[in-house]
mmCIF file of N, CA and C and ligand atoms in Angstrom:
data_model
loop_
_atom_site.group_PDB
_atom_site.id
_atom_site.type_symbol
_atom_site.label_atom_id
_atom_site.label_comp_id
_atom_site.label_asym_id
_atom_site.label_seq_id
_atom_site.Cartn_x
_atom_site.Cartn_y
_atom_site.Cartn_z
ATOM 1 N N MET A 22 7.656 17.785 -5.446
ATOM 2 C CA MET A 22 7.525 16.207 -5.571
ATOM 3 C C MET A 22 8.765 15.600 -5.996
ATOM 4 N N PRO A 23 9.110 14.450 -5.254
ATOM 5 C CA PRO A 23 10.361 13.952 -5.679
ATOM 6 C C PRO A 23 10.227 13.439 -7.196
ATOM 7 N N ARG A 24 11.353 13.237 -7.807
ATOM 8 C CA ARG A 24 11.448 12.620 -9.149
ATOM 9 C C ARG A 24 11.479 11.233 -9.126
ATOM 10 N N GLN A 25 10.485 10.618 -9.915
ATOM 11 C CA GLN A 25 10.279 9.129 -9.755
ATOM 12 C C GLN A 25 10.843 8.561 -11.047
ATOM 13 N N THR A 26 11.642 7.447 -10.850
ATOM 14 C CA THR A 26 12.082 6.621 -11.975
ATOM 15 C C THR A 26 11.599 5.222 -12.177
ATOM 16 N N ARG A 27 10.754 4.862 -11.336
ATOM 17 C CA ARG A 27 10.032 3.522 -11.515
ATOM 18 C C ARG A 27 8.657 3.592 -11.305
ATOM 19 N N SER A 28 8.096 2.432 -12.166
ATOM 20 C CA SER A 28 6.546 2.439 -12.003
ATOM 21 C C SER A 28 6.051 1.484 -11.003
ATOM 22 N N LEU A 29 4.945 1.659 -10.417
ATOM 23 C CA LEU A 29 4.335 0.560 -9.551
ATOM 24 C C LEU A 29 4.092 -0.587 -10.275
ATOM 25 N N ASN A 30 3.848 -0.621 -11.563
ATOM 26 C CA ASN A 30 3.585 -1.828 -12.373
ATOM 27 C C ASN A 30 4.768 -2.494 -12.731
ATOM 28 N N GLY A 31 6.013 -2.023 -12.147
ATOM 29 C CA GLY A 31 7.264 -2.729 -12.702
ATOM 30 C C GLY A 31 7.622 -3.837 -11.718
ATOM 31 N N GLY A 32 6.599 -4.395 -11.073
ATOM 32 C CA GLY A 32 7.019 -5.510 -10.125
ATOM 33 C C GLY A 32 7.851 -5.127 -8.847
ATOM 34 N N VAL A 33 7.281 -4.309 -8.045
ATOM 35 C CA VAL A 33 8.163 -3.760 -7.007
ATOM 36 C C VAL A 33 7.942 -4.399 -5.534
ATOM 37 N N TYR A 34 7.030 -5.387 -5.624
ATOM 38 C CA TYR A 34 6.820 -6.037 -4.381
ATOM 39 C C TYR A 34 6.629 -7.682 -4.786
ATOM 40 N N THR A 35 6.510 -8.586 -3.757
ATOM 41 C CA THR A 35 6.534 -9.906 -4.002
ATOM 42 C C THR A 35 5.126 -10.416 -3.478
ATOM 43 N N ARG A 36 4.774 -11.591 -4.013
ATOM 44 C CA ARG A 36 3.434 -12.321 -3.587
ATOM 45 C C ARG A 36 3.540 -12.458 -2.027
ATOM 46 N N GLU A 37 4.646 -13.123 -1.615
ATOM 47 C CA GLU A 37 4.924 -13.460 -0.214
ATOM 48 C C GLU A 37 4.717 -12.150 0.615
ATOM 49 N N GLN A 38 5.225 -10.965 0.162
ATOM 50 C CA GLN A 38 5.000 -9.841 1.021
ATOM 51 C C GLN A 38 3.616 -9.485 1.090
ATOM 52 N N ALA A 39 2.894 -9.483 -0.046
ATOM 53 C CA ALA A 39 1.480 -9.236 -0.017
ATOM 54 C C ALA A 39 0.720 -10.125 0.947
ATOM 55 N N ASP A 40 1.138 -11.326 0.999
ATOM 56 C CA ASP A 40 0.508 -12.326 1.980
ATOM 57 C C ASP A 40 0.646 -11.923 3.299
ATOM 58 N N ARG A 41 1.934 -11.442 3.667
ATOM 59 C CA ARG A 41 2.215 -11.012 5.142
ATOM 60 C C ARG A 41 1.446 -9.726 5.315
ATOM 61 N N GLY A 42 1.233 -8.868 4.330
ATOM 62 C CA GLY A 42 0.476 -7.803 4.301
ATOM 63 C C GLY A 42 -0.951 -7.981 4.739
ATOM 64 N N ALA A 43 -1.475 -9.136 4.085
ATOM 65 C CA ALA A 43 -2.848 -9.572 4.364
ATOM 66 C C ALA A 43 -3.117 -9.977 5.744
ATOM 67 N N LYS A 44 -2.153 -10.567 6.333
ATOM 68 C CA LYS A 44 -2.116 -10.927 7.698
ATOM 69 C C LYS A 44 -2.318 -9.825 8.606
ATOM 70 N N LEU A 45 -1.377 -8.864 8.346
ATOM 71 C CA LEU A 45 -1.207 -7.667 9.179
ATOM 72 C C LEU A 45 -2.671 -6.840 8.996
ATOM 73 N N TYR A 46 -3.112 -6.839 7.729
ATOM 74 C CA TYR A 46 -4.361 -6.157 7.474
ATOM 75 C C TYR A 46 -5.572 -6.695 8.325
ATOM 76 N N LYS A 47 -5.573 -8.077 8.316
ATOM 77 C CA LYS A 47 -6.532 -8.770 9.170
ATOM 78 C C LYS A 47 -6.465 -8.378 10.562
ATOM 79 N N ARG A 48 -5.304 -8.366 10.971
ATOM 80 C CA ARG A 48 -5.063 -8.024 12.487
ATOM 81 C C ARG A 48 -5.321 -6.542 12.885
ATOM 82 N N PHE A 49 -4.771 -5.494 11.917
ATOM 83 C CA PHE A 49 -4.832 -4.191 12.358
ATOM 84 C C PHE A 49 -5.784 -3.247 11.733
ATOM 85 N N CYS A 50 -6.476 -3.761 10.564
ATOM 86 C CA CYS A 50 -7.201 -2.900 9.692
ATOM 87 C C CYS A 50 -8.720 -3.538 9.497
ATOM 88 N N SER A 51 -8.773 -4.853 9.570
ATOM 89 C CA SER A 51 -10.146 -5.408 9.193
ATOM 90 C C SER A 51 -11.263 -5.136 10.041
ATOM 91 N N GLU A 52 -10.953 -4.717 11.390
ATOM 92 C CA GLU A 52 -11.989 -4.277 12.300
ATOM 93 C C GLU A 52 -12.808 -3.104 11.661
ATOM 94 N N CYS A 53 -12.152 -2.290 10.945
ATOM 95 C CA CYS A 53 -12.999 -1.158 10.417
ATOM 96 C C CYS A 53 -13.220 -1.161 8.848
ATOM 97 N N HIS A 54 -12.287 -2.026 8.177
ATOM 98 C CA HIS A 54 -12.396 -1.831 6.696
ATOM 99 C C HIS A 54 -12.550 -3.316 5.927
ATOM 100 N N GLN A 55 -13.360 -3.349 4.917
ATOM 101 C CA GLN A 55 -13.501 -4.454 4.222
ATOM 102 C C GLN A 55 -12.468 -4.279 3.118
ATOM 103 N N PRO A 56 -11.792 -5.483 2.713
ATOM 104 C CA PRO A 56 -10.806 -5.261 1.627
ATOM 105 C C PRO A 56 -11.330 -4.552 0.187
ATOM 106 N N ASP A 57 -12.636 -5.073 0.008
ATOM 107 C CA ASP A 57 -13.235 -4.505 -1.207
ATOM 108 C C ASP A 57 -13.296 -2.961 -1.360
ATOM 109 N N GLU A 58 -13.291 -2.241 -0.160
ATOM 110 C CA GLU A 58 -13.338 -0.889 0.045
ATOM 111 C C GLU A 58 -12.148 -0.223 -0.940
ATOM 112 N N PHE A 59 -11.109 -0.896 -0.963
ATOM 113 C CA PHE A 59 -9.938 -0.462 -1.497
ATOM 114 C C PHE A 59 -9.575 -0.707 -2.842
ATOM 115 N N LYS A 60 -10.613 -1.448 -3.570
ATOM 116 C CA LYS A 60 -10.446 -1.703 -4.969
ATOM 117 C C LYS A 60 -10.705 -0.406 -5.703
ATOM 118 N N GLY A 61 -9.694 -0.100 -6.734
ATOM 119 C CA GLY A 61 -10.030 1.073 -7.367
ATOM 120 C C GLY A 61 -9.337 2.258 -6.699
ATOM 121 N N TYR A 62 -8.944 2.061 -5.345
ATOM 122 C CA TYR A 62 -8.576 3.106 -4.549
ATOM 123 C C TYR A 62 -7.295 3.916 -5.086
ATOM 124 N N LEU A 63 -6.434 3.146 -5.646
ATOM 125 C CA LEU A 63 -5.184 3.574 -6.294
ATOM 126 C C LEU A 63 -5.419 4.669 -7.314
ATOM 127 N N ARG A 64 -6.422 4.713 -8.078
ATOM 128 C CA ARG A 64 -6.801 5.697 -9.099
ATOM 129 C C ARG A 64 -6.497 7.090 -8.545
ATOM 130 N N ARG A 65 -6.884 7.228 -7.415
ATOM 131 C CA ARG A 65 -6.743 8.594 -6.827
ATOM 132 C C ARG A 65 -5.367 9.107 -6.683
ATOM 133 N N TRP A 66 -4.455 8.108 -6.662
ATOM 134 C CA TRP A 66 -3.107 8.439 -6.454
ATOM 135 C C TRP A 66 -2.084 8.451 -7.759
ATOM 136 N N VAL A 67 -2.788 8.183 -8.868
ATOM 137 C CA VAL A 67 -1.982 8.022 -9.978
ATOM 138 C C VAL A 67 -1.085 9.275 -10.287
ATOM 139 N N GLY A 68 0.239 9.110 -10.546
ATOM 140 C CA GLY A 68 1.104 10.028 -10.925
ATOM 141 C C GLY A 68 1.878 10.553 -9.518
ATOM 142 N N LEU A 69 1.473 10.028 -8.440
ATOM 143 C CA LEU A 69 2.158 10.668 -7.218
ATOM 144 C C LEU A 69 3.077 9.371 -6.628
ATOM 145 N N PRO A 70 4.043 9.754 -6.052
ATOM 146 C CA PRO A 70 4.981 8.757 -5.515
ATOM 147 C C PRO A 70 4.341 7.930 -4.406
ATOM 148 N N VAL A 71 4.788 6.595 -4.389
ATOM 149 C CA VAL A 71 4.277 5.753 -3.293
ATOM 150 C C VAL A 71 4.483 6.312 -1.757
ATOM 151 N N SER A 72 5.541 7.123 -1.763
ATOM 152 C CA SER A 72 5.861 7.725 -0.384
ATOM 153 C C SER A 72 4.591 8.612 0.001
ATOM 154 N N TYR A 73 3.899 9.157 -0.767
ATOM 155 C CA TYR A 73 2.693 9.971 -0.397
ATOM 156 C C TYR A 73 1.719 9.256 0.119
ATOM 157 N N LEU A 74 1.397 8.111 -0.557
ATOM 158 C CA LEU A 74 0.294 7.230 -0.002
ATOM 159 C C LEU A 74 0.832 6.572 1.374
ATOM 160 N N TYR A 75 2.113 6.285 1.295
ATOM 161 C CA TYR A 75 2.602 5.498 2.508
ATOM 162 C C TYR A 75 2.492 6.457 3.657
ATOM 163 N N ASP A 76 2.785 7.604 3.472
ATOM 164 C CA ASP A 76 2.785 8.697 4.624
ATOM 165 C C ASP A 76 1.417 8.982 5.037
ATOM 166 N N SER A 77 0.417 9.010 4.077
ATOM 167 C CA SER A 77 -0.918 9.336 4.314
ATOM 168 C C SER A 77 -1.590 8.088 5.298
ATOM 169 N N VAL A 78 -1.278 6.860 4.852
ATOM 170 C CA VAL A 78 -1.712 5.732 5.620
ATOM 171 C C VAL A 78 -0.969 5.803 7.074
ATOM 172 N N ARG A 79 0.229 5.939 7.015
ATOM 173 C CA ARG A 79 1.001 5.750 8.224
ATOM 174 C C ARG A 79 0.487 6.850 9.281
ATOM 175 N N SER A 80 0.371 8.040 8.696
ATOM 176 C CA SER A 80 -0.003 9.181 9.647
ATOM 177 C C SER A 80 -1.523 9.232 10.111
ATOM 178 N N THR A 81 -2.363 8.401 9.523
ATOM 179 C CA THR A 81 -3.705 8.353 9.882
ATOM 180 C C THR A 81 -4.236 6.901 10.413
ATOM 181 N N MET A 82 -3.685 5.956 10.050
ATOM 182 C CA MET A 82 -4.085 4.626 10.323
ATOM 183 C C MET A 82 -3.146 3.855 11.180
ATOM 184 N N PRO A 83 -3.678 2.740 11.894
ATOM 185 C CA PRO A 83 -5.026 2.591 12.212
ATOM 186 C C PRO A 83 -5.600 3.680 12.944
ATOM 187 N N GLN A 84 -6.830 4.031 12.677
ATOM 188 C CA GLN A 84 -7.319 5.239 13.101
ATOM 189 C C GLN A 84 -7.276 5.337 14.685
ATOM 190 N N ASP A 85 -7.406 4.154 15.368
ATOM 191 C CA ASP A 85 -7.285 4.222 16.825
ATOM 192 C C ASP A 85 -5.702 4.188 17.378
ATOM 193 N N ASN A 86 -4.794 4.124 16.337
ATOM 194 C CA ASN A 86 -3.444 4.264 16.813
ATOM 195 C C ASN A 86 -2.436 4.571 15.567
ATOM 196 N N PRO A 87 -2.710 5.800 15.021
ATOM 197 C CA PRO A 87 -1.876 6.192 13.767
ATOM 198 C C PRO A 87 -0.359 6.030 14.187
ATOM 199 N N GLY A 88 0.266 5.646 13.173
ATOM 200 C CA GLY A 88 1.702 5.405 13.285
ATOM 201 C C GLY A 88 2.173 4.268 14.099
ATOM 202 N N GLY A 89 1.213 3.421 14.624
ATOM 203 C CA GLY A 89 1.441 2.410 15.513
ATOM 204 C C GLY A 89 2.152 1.167 15.051
ATOM 205 N N LEU A 90 2.360 0.941 13.670
ATOM 206 C CA LEU A 90 3.092 -0.142 13.240
ATOM 207 C C LEU A 90 4.549 0.265 12.959
ATOM 208 N N SER A 91 5.357 -0.808 12.716
ATOM 209 C CA SER A 91 6.765 -0.501 12.257
ATOM 210 C C SER A 91 6.806 0.110 10.795
ATOM 211 N N ARG A 92 7.773 0.680 10.300
ATOM 212 C CA ARG A 92 7.741 1.138 8.956
ATOM 213 C C ARG A 92 7.603 -0.059 8.027
ATOM 214 N N LYS A 93 8.264 -1.116 8.314
ATOM 215 C CA LYS A 93 8.296 -2.212 7.541
ATOM 216 C C LYS A 93 6.862 -2.814 7.395
ATOM 217 N N ARG A 94 6.180 -2.840 8.477
ATOM 218 C CA ARG A 94 4.726 -3.508 8.584
ATOM 219 C C ARG A 94 3.966 -2.555 7.713
ATOM 220 N N TYR A 95 4.102 -1.160 7.662
ATOM 221 C CA TYR A 95 3.152 -0.420 6.844
ATOM 222 C C TYR A 95 3.568 -0.647 5.311
ATOM 223 N N ALA A 96 4.806 -0.853 4.973
ATOM 224 C CA ALA A 96 5.071 -1.268 3.639
ATOM 225 C C ALA A 96 4.448 -2.480 3.194
ATOM 226 N N ASP A 97 4.470 -3.439 4.141
ATOM 227 C CA ASP A 97 3.803 -4.879 3.805
ATOM 228 C C ASP A 97 2.267 -4.646 3.570
ATOM 229 N N VAL A 98 1.599 -4.019 4.545
ATOM 230 C CA VAL A 98 0.259 -3.639 4.336
ATOM 231 C C VAL A 98 -0.074 -3.129 3.067
ATOM 232 N N LEU A 99 0.713 -2.041 2.691
ATOM 233 C CA LEU A 99 0.563 -1.336 1.424
ATOM 234 C C LEU A 99 0.565 -2.404 0.118
ATOM 235 N N THR A 100 1.509 -3.305 0.245
ATOM 236 C CA THR A 100 1.583 -4.184 -0.856
ATOM 237 C C THR A 100 0.412 -5.119 -0.909
ATOM 238 N N TYR A 101 -0.326 -5.341 0.239
ATOM 239 C CA TYR A 101 -1.576 -6.048 0.186
ATOM 240 C C TYR A 101 -2.651 -5.092 -0.634
ATOM 241 N N LEU A 102 -2.659 -3.889 -0.230
ATOM 242 C CA LEU A 102 -3.625 -3.003 -1.048
ATOM 243 C C LEU A 102 -3.239 -2.985 -2.532
ATOM 244 N N PHE A 103 -1.931 -3.151 -2.923
ATOM 245 C CA PHE A 103 -1.537 -3.167 -4.287
ATOM 246 C C PHE A 103 -2.150 -4.371 -4.956
ATOM 247 N N ALA A 104 -1.920 -5.599 -4.194
ATOM 248 C CA ALA A 104 -2.497 -6.896 -4.650
ATOM 249 C C ALA A 104 -4.055 -6.915 -4.775
ATOM 250 N N ILE A 105 -4.740 -6.141 -3.913
ATOM 251 C CA ILE A 105 -6.071 -5.926 -4.240
ATOM 252 C C ILE A 105 -6.489 -5.237 -5.490
ATOM 253 N N ASN A 106 -5.604 -4.308 -5.731
ATOM 254 C CA ASN A 106 -5.682 -3.542 -6.987
ATOM 255 C C ASN A 106 -5.115 -4.100 -8.237
ATOM 256 N N GLY A 107 -4.790 -5.364 -8.130
ATOM 257 C CA GLY A 107 -4.197 -6.158 -9.327
ATOM 258 C C GLY A 107 -2.845 -5.707 -9.863
ATOM 259 N N VAL A 108 -2.122 -4.884 -8.953
ATOM 260 C CA VAL A 108 -0.668 -4.614 -9.331
ATOM 261 C C VAL A 108 0.147 -5.664 -9.373
ATOM 262 N N PRO A 109 0.908 -5.973 -10.554
ATOM 263 C CA PRO A 109 1.564 -7.120 -10.638
ATOM 264 C C PRO A 109 2.887 -7.249 -9.679
ATOM 265 N N THR A 110 3.107 -8.490 -9.309
ATOM 266 C CA THR A 110 4.255 -8.795 -8.269
ATOM 267 C C THR A 110 5.429 -8.922 -9.040
ATOM 268 N N GLY A 111 6.566 -8.868 -8.368
ATOM 269 C CA GLY A 111 8.052 -9.161 -9.008
ATOM 270 C C GLY A 111 8.825 -9.884 -8.097
ATOM 271 N N GLU A 112 10.174 -9.808 -8.234
ATOM 272 C CA GLU A 112 11.228 -10.650 -7.498
ATOM 273 C C GLU A 112 11.563 -10.132 -6.325
ATOM 274 N N GLN A 113 11.500 -8.810 -6.103
ATOM 275 C CA GLN A 113 12.016 -8.155 -4.847
ATOM 276 C C GLN A 113 10.842 -7.614 -4.080
ATOM 277 N N GLU A 114 11.147 -7.534 -2.717
ATOM 278 C CA GLU A 114 10.176 -6.993 -1.827
ATOM 279 C C GLU A 114 10.273 -5.434 -1.777
ATOM 280 N N MET A 115 9.223 -4.744 -1.444
ATOM 281 C CA MET A 115 9.217 -3.347 -1.455
ATOM 282 C C MET A 115 9.788 -2.987 0.034
ATOM 283 N N GLY A 116 10.831 -2.258 0.034
ATOM 284 C CA GLY A 116 11.239 -1.783 1.272
ATOM 285 C C GLY A 116 10.603 -0.662 1.776
ATOM 286 N N ALA A 117 10.896 -0.062 3.105
ATOM 287 C CA ALA A 117 10.162 1.074 3.567
ATOM 288 C C ALA A 117 11.021 2.427 3.644
ATOM 289 N N GLU A 118 12.182 2.345 2.906
ATOM 290 C CA GLU A 118 13.001 3.520 3.033
ATOM 291 C C GLU A 118 12.449 4.625 2.061
ATOM 292 N N VAL A 119 12.491 5.737 2.744
ATOM 293 C CA VAL A 119 11.865 6.954 1.937
ATOM 294 C C VAL A 119 12.286 7.171 0.627
ATOM 295 N N ALA A 120 13.684 7.000 0.322
ATOM 296 C CA ALA A 120 14.166 7.123 -1.108
ATOM 297 C C ALA A 120 13.554 6.231 -2.014
ATOM 298 N N LEU A 121 13.447 4.966 -1.450
ATOM 299 C CA LEU A 121 12.719 3.923 -2.385
ATOM 300 C C LEU A 121 11.316 4.446 -2.812
ATOM 301 N N LEU A 122 10.571 4.666 -1.730
ATOM 302 C CA LEU A 122 9.220 4.942 -1.935
ATOM 303 C C LEU A 122 8.956 6.164 -2.668
ATOM 304 N N ASP A 123 9.988 7.184 -2.650
ATOM 305 C CA ASP A 123 9.926 8.330 -3.401
ATOM 306 C C ASP A 123 10.034 8.050 -4.931
ATOM 307 N N ASP A 124 10.797 7.041 -5.316
ATOM 308 C CA ASP A 124 11.277 6.693 -6.496
ATOM 309 C C ASP A 124 10.123 6.012 -7.406
ATOM 310 N N ILE A 125 9.092 5.399 -6.774
ATOM 311 C CA ILE A 125 8.041 4.732 -7.424
ATOM 312 C C ILE A 125 6.810 5.595 -7.655
ATOM 313 N N THR A 126 6.452 5.654 -9.057
ATOM 314 C CA THR A 126 5.279 6.376 -9.332
ATOM 315 C C THR A 126 4.084 5.389 -9.226
ATOM 316 N N ILE A 127 2.900 5.859 -8.707
ATOM 317 C CA ILE A 127 1.732 5.134 -8.660
ATOM 318 C C ILE A 127 1.138 5.208 -9.967
ATOM 319 N N GLU A 128 0.836 3.948 -10.638
ATOM 320 C CA GLU A 128 0.221 3.709 -11.859
ATOM 321 C C GLU A 128 -0.954 2.686 -11.568
ATOM 322 N N VAL A 129 -1.942 2.650 -12.244
ATOM 323 C CA VAL A 129 -2.953 1.676 -12.309
ATOM 324 C C VAL A 129 -2.747 0.853 -13.365
ATOM 325 N N PRO A 130 -2.760 -0.532 -12.908
ATOM 326 C CA PRO A 130 -2.664 -1.551 -14.008
ATOM 327 C C PRO A 130 -3.801 -1.604 -14.867
ATOM 328 N N ALA A 131 -3.471 -2.175 -16.227
ATOM 329 C CA ALA A 131 -4.449 -2.254 -17.099
ATOM 330 C C ALA A 131 -5.675 -3.047 -16.638
ATOM 331 N N ASP A 132 -5.302 -4.151 -16.034
ATOM 332 C CA ASP A 132 -6.170 -5.089 -15.343
ATOM 333 C C ASP A 132 -6.235 -4.840 -13.984
ATOM 334 N N GLU A 133 -7.091 -3.972 -13.263
ATOM 335 C CA GLU A 133 -7.202 -3.618 -12.071
ATOM 336 C C GLU A 133 -7.714 -4.767 -11.099
ATOM 337 N N GLY A 134 -8.106 -5.737 -11.717
ATOM 338 C CA GLY A 134 -8.823 -6.822 -10.773
ATOM 339 C C GLY A 134 -10.303 -6.452 -10.337
ATOM 340 N N LEU A 135 -10.771 -5.306 -11.195
ATOM 341 C CA LEU A 135 -12.240 -4.931 -10.925
ATOM 342 C C LEU A 135 -13.223 -5.912 -11.682
ATOM 343 N N PRO A 136 -14.273 -6.179 -11.074
ATOM 344 C CA PRO A 136 -15.177 -7.022 -11.919
ATOM 345 C C PRO A 136 -15.663 -6.504 -13.171
HETATM 346 C C1 HEC B 210 -10.498 1.955 14.408
HETATM 347 C C2 HEC B 210 -11.080 1.911 12.896
HETATM 348 C C3 HEC B 210 -10.002 1.859 11.858
HETATM 349 C C4 HEC B 210 -8.998 1.053 11.811
HETATM 350 C C5 HEC B 210 -8.489 -0.050 12.673
HETATM 351 C C6 HEC B 210 -8.352 1.400 10.363
HETATM 352 N N1 HEC B 210 -9.011 2.407 9.831
HETATM 353 FE FE1 HEC B 210 -8.528 3.108 7.957
HETATM 354 N N2 HEC B 210 -10.060 4.462 8.258
HETATM 355 C C7 HEC B 210 -10.922 4.468 9.240
HETATM 356 C C8 HEC B 210 -11.906 5.455 8.937
HETATM 357 C C9 HEC B 210 -13.190 5.949 9.884
HETATM 358 C C10 HEC B 210 -11.658 5.985 7.706
HETATM 359 C C11 HEC B 210 -12.356 7.105 7.047
HETATM 360 C C12 HEC B 210 -12.139 8.568 7.709
HETATM 361 C C13 HEC B 210 -10.703 9.030 7.441
HETATM 362 O O1 HEC B 210 -10.313 8.951 6.184
HETATM 363 O O2 HEC B 210 -10.009 9.405 8.417
HETATM 364 C C14 HEC B 210 -10.427 5.322 7.315
HETATM 365 C C15 HEC B 210 -9.716 5.644 6.197
HETATM 366 C C16 HEC B 210 -8.659 4.957 5.542
HETATM 367 C C17 HEC B 210 -8.030 5.145 4.239
HETATM 368 C C18 HEC B 210 -8.476 6.288 3.328
HETATM 369 C C19 HEC B 210 -9.744 5.766 2.618
HETATM 370 C C20 HEC B 210 -10.176 6.796 1.579
HETATM 371 O O3 HEC B 210 -11.214 6.504 1.106
HETATM 372 O O4 HEC B 210 -9.581 7.798 1.498
HETATM 373 C C21 HEC B 210 -7.118 4.312 4.186
HETATM 374 C C22 HEC B 210 -6.253 4.090 2.942
HETATM 375 C C23 HEC B 210 -7.136 3.411 5.278
HETATM 376 N N3 HEC B 210 -8.096 3.749 6.244
HETATM 377 C C24 HEC B 210 -6.249 2.283 5.524
HETATM 378 C C25 HEC B 210 -6.180 1.611 6.698
HETATM 379 C C26 HEC B 210 -5.219 0.538 6.977
HETATM 380 C C27 HEC B 210 -4.227 0.091 6.011
HETATM 381 C C28 HEC B 210 -5.472 0.160 8.341
HETATM 382 C C29 HEC B 210 -4.665 -0.820 8.961
HETATM 383 C C30 HEC B 210 -3.213 -0.647 9.012
HETATM 384 C C31 HEC B 210 -6.552 0.879 8.669
HETATM 385 N N4 HEC B 210 -6.990 1.763 7.868
HETATM 386 C C32 HEC B 210 -7.113 0.779 10.103
HETATM 387 C C33 HEC B 210 -10.992 3.604 10.329
HETATM 388 C C34 HEC B 210 -10.035 2.727 10.558
#
């Protein structure tokens, strides 16, 4: 596993990026998924680098066209899933470079946005 130096809770994406991700989600994912499905989803990934989650989604989704989006778009969609899970936003967008995604550890925020 790559050595990670940053936390997902450290503000690794922006609100604008998650809004873009929401639009992509609507277009490419919502036919099969309700956003609520992904509340709490990050718990399963705690301690792992974002790159693992990224590769998992990219290699399997959309189920009818795996890998069908650009790398940047997968990053944007992921940030929407972060937003659903209450992950705090920051000043910089999350890029799609492997080295960057390897560096961020998935952690669950204290307030996950769960009811
Ligand atoms: C054509 C239907 C379809 C589309 C479109 C689709 N998915 Fe899926 N997705 C599924 C099915 C069915 C599963 C469960 C089976 C599996 O894991 O392969 C799944 C599973 C998942 C999982 C794993 C959930 C879990 O509980 O482990 C994630 C994350 C996910 N999808 C994200 C996405 C994202 C993000 C998109 C849009 C880029 C997307 N999916 C588009 C059908 C779809």
